[in-house]
Amino acid sequence: MSDSEPPLPPPGTAPARRGPLARFLRLIFVQQTARRTIMFWLLCAALACVLGGEILFSDWLRQRPYWFLGVWAGCAGSTLLAVLLALVDLLMVRATARAAERALRSRYQIDEERAG
């Protein structure tokens, strides 16, 4: 899939109303650049949590157990979200490559059995 926007609906039809979460999820699944940018910032947040929690605020966090748990939960959550987005990205890239391979095979009329 490309980073371009999907085609507009035909004239005379009203576009479907979508909430902000649906638009955000559509952005993640359609645009590879946005997906990778979000992964980058999630990993930056996780790195900031690790560095801040271990180096800058370690004594302060050890005295406040709820803040300690909150910082490390945020770190774990942002890391898991980045991993999930990476898996989505992997699947989307594989699907795009598979579609491109099929298009090339049909264009040059290559048999599936002969090619490998």
mmCIF file of C-alpha atoms in Angstrom:
data_model
loop_
_atom_site.group_PDB
_atom_site.id
_atom_site.type_symbol
_atom_site.label_atom_id
_atom_site.label_comp_id
_atom_site.label_asym_id
_atom_site.label_seq_id
_atom_site.Cartn_x
_atom_site.Cartn_y
_atom_site.Cartn_z
ATOM 1 C CA MET A 1 0.000 0.000 0.000
ATOM 2 C CA SER A 2 1.197 3.496 -0.691
ATOM 3 C CA ASP A 3 1.217 6.513 1.554
ATOM 4 C CA SER A 4 -1.413 8.245 -0.587
ATOM 5 C CA GLU A 5 -4.929 8.762 0.642
ATOM 6 C CA PRO A 6 -7.681 6.347 -0.394
ATOM 7 C CA PRO A 7 -9.985 7.478 -3.220
ATOM 8 C CA LEU A 8 -12.862 9.798 -2.415
ATOM 9 C CA PRO A 9 -16.415 8.421 -2.297
ATOM 10 C CA PRO A 10 -18.543 8.911 -5.410
ATOM 11 C CA PRO A 11 -20.300 12.257 -5.724
ATOM 12 C CA GLY A 12 -23.684 12.410 -4.082
ATOM 13 C CA THR A 13 -22.812 9.980 -1.287
ATOM 14 C CA ALA A 14 -22.064 11.185 2.181
ATOM 15 C CA PRO A 15 -18.771 10.028 3.708
ATOM 16 C CA ALA A 16 -19.126 7.744 6.695
ATOM 17 C CA ARG A 17 -18.743 9.474 10.035
ATOM 18 C CA ARG A 18 -15.816 8.152 11.986
ATOM 19 C CA GLY A 19 -14.698 8.879 15.483
ATOM 20 C CA PRO A 20 -11.159 9.942 16.342
ATOM 21 C CA LEU A 21 -10.094 6.419 17.331
ATOM 22 C CA ALA A 22 -11.328 4.956 14.050
ATOM 23 C CA ARG A 23 -9.517 7.670 12.080
ATOM 24 C CA PHE A 24 -6.330 7.059 14.086
ATOM 25 C CA LEU A 25 -6.488 3.302 13.498
ATOM 26 C CA ARG A 26 -7.111 3.877 9.794
ATOM 27 C CA LEU A 27 -4.077 6.167 9.707
ATOM 28 C CA ILE A 28 -1.938 3.477 11.330
ATOM 29 C CA PHE A 29 -3.079 0.723 8.968
ATOM 30 C CA VAL A 30 -2.955 2.776 5.767
ATOM 31 C CA GLN A 31 0.112 4.993 6.066
ATOM 32 C CA GLN A 32 3.449 3.292 6.587
ATOM 33 C CA THR A 33 5.257 6.558 7.380
ATOM 34 C CA ALA A 34 2.816 7.432 10.162
ATOM 35 C CA ARG A 35 3.063 3.918 11.590
ATOM 36 C CA ARG A 36 6.860 4.059 11.709
ATOM 37 C CA THR A 37 6.877 7.574 13.146
ATOM 38 C CA ILE A 38 4.570 6.473 15.957
ATOM 39 C CA MET A 39 6.826 3.461 16.638
ATOM 40 C CA PHE A 40 9.849 5.766 16.834
ATOM 41 C CA TRP A 41 8.218 8.092 19.356
ATOM 42 C CA LEU A 42 6.924 5.193 21.456
ATOM 43 C CA LEU A 43 10.439 3.776 21.689
ATOM 44 C CA CYS A 44 11.797 7.233 22.552
ATOM 45 C CA ALA A 45 9.246 7.432 25.380
ATOM 46 C CA ALA A 46 10.278 3.988 26.631
ATOM 47 C CA LEU A 47 13.946 4.986 26.532
ATOM 48 C CA ALA A 48 13.151 8.189 28.417
ATOM 49 C CA CYS A 49 11.302 6.148 31.062
ATOM 50 C CA VAL A 50 14.252 3.806 31.469
ATOM 51 C CA LEU A 51 16.841 6.565 31.664
ATOM 52 C CA GLY A 52 14.699 8.763 33.882
ATOM 53 C CA GLY A 53 13.652 5.930 36.156
ATOM 54 C CA GLU A 54 17.098 4.431 36.618
ATOM 55 C CA ILE A 55 19.436 7.408 36.442
ATOM 56 C CA LEU A 56 17.664 10.650 37.213
ATOM 57 C CA PHE A 57 14.837 9.751 39.587
ATOM 58 C CA SER A 58 15.839 6.372 41.026
ATOM 59 C CA ASP A 59 15.971 7.465 44.687
ATOM 60 C CA TRP A 60 12.827 9.571 44.380
ATOM 61 C CA LEU A 61 10.920 6.718 42.711
ATOM 62 C CA ARG A 62 12.029 4.164 45.301
ATOM 63 C CA GLN A 63 10.486 6.312 48.023
ATOM 64 C CA ARG A 64 7.175 6.525 46.124
ATOM 65 C CA PRO A 65 6.057 3.027 45.119
ATOM 66 C CA TYR A 66 2.972 4.124 43.166
ATOM 67 C CA TRP A 67 4.998 6.489 40.997
ATOM 68 C CA PHE A 68 7.589 3.728 40.592
ATOM 69 C CA LEU A 69 4.944 1.316 39.320
ATOM 70 C CA GLY A 70 3.417 4.005 37.110
ATOM 71 C CA VAL A 71 6.721 4.861 35.424
ATOM 72 C CA TRP A 72 7.561 1.235 34.736
ATOM 73 C CA ALA A 73 4.021 0.446 33.584
ATOM 74 C CA GLY A 74 4.264 3.348 31.146
ATOM 75 C CA CYS A 75 7.617 2.071 29.948
ATOM 76 C CA ALA A 76 6.286 -1.452 29.458
ATOM 77 C CA GLY A 77 3.109 -0.192 27.795
ATOM 78 C CA SER A 78 4.907 1.994 25.276
ATOM 79 C CA THR A 79 7.337 -0.826 24.490
ATOM 80 C CA LEU A 80 4.507 -3.305 23.945
ATOM 81 C CA LEU A 81 2.631 -0.854 21.715
ATOM 82 C CA ALA A 82 5.787 -0.328 19.651
ATOM 83 C CA VAL A 83 6.223 -4.105 19.308
ATOM 84 C CA LEU A 84 2.592 -4.524 18.240
ATOM 85 C CA LEU A 85 2.959 -1.755 15.668
ATOM 86 C CA ALA A 86 6.142 -3.416 14.410
ATOM 87 C CA LEU A 87 4.229 -6.675 13.943
ATOM 88 C CA VAL A 88 1.465 -4.822 12.077
ATOM 89 C CA ASP A 89 4.129 -3.158 9.932
ATOM 90 C CA LEU A 90 5.742 -6.516 9.207
ATOM 91 C CA LEU A 91 2.419 -8.014 8.125
ATOM 92 C CA MET A 92 1.547 -5.001 5.989
ATOM 93 C CA VAL A 93 4.938 -5.009 4.255
ATOM 94 C CA ARG A 94 4.661 -8.747 3.572
ATOM 95 C CA ALA A 95 1.153 -8.321 2.151
ATOM 96 C CA THR A 96 2.329 -5.471 -0.071
ATOM 97 C CA ALA A 97 5.294 -7.506 -1.309
ATOM 98 C CA ARG A 98 3.041 -10.493 -1.992
ATOM 99 C CA ALA A 99 0.640 -8.328 -4.003
ATOM 100 C CA ALA A 100 3.517 -6.815 -5.966
ATOM 101 C CA GLU A 101 4.908 -10.279 -6.696
ATOM 102 C CA ARG A 102 1.496 -11.452 -7.929
ATOM 103 C CA ALA A 103 1.212 -8.385 -10.152
ATOM 104 C CA LEU A 104 4.642 -9.052 -11.660
ATOM 105 C CA ARG A 105 3.855 -12.725 -12.171
ATOM 106 C CA SER A 106 0.603 -11.891 -13.956
ATOM 107 C CA ARG A 107 2.266 -9.160 -15.997
ATOM 108 C CA TYR A 108 5.033 -11.429 -17.241
ATOM 109 C CA GLN A 109 2.852 -14.570 -17.183
ATOM 110 C CA ILE A 110 5.123 -16.605 -14.937
ATOM 111 C CA ASP A 111 3.758 -19.874 -13.604
ATOM 112 C CA GLU A 112 3.799 -20.393 -9.841
ATOM 113 C CA GLU A 113 5.150 -23.955 -10.166
ATOM 114 C CA ARG A 114 8.010 -23.039 -12.487
ATOM 115 C CA ALA A 115 9.196 -20.062 -10.406
ATOM 116 C CA GLY A 116 9.809 -21.860 -7.220
#
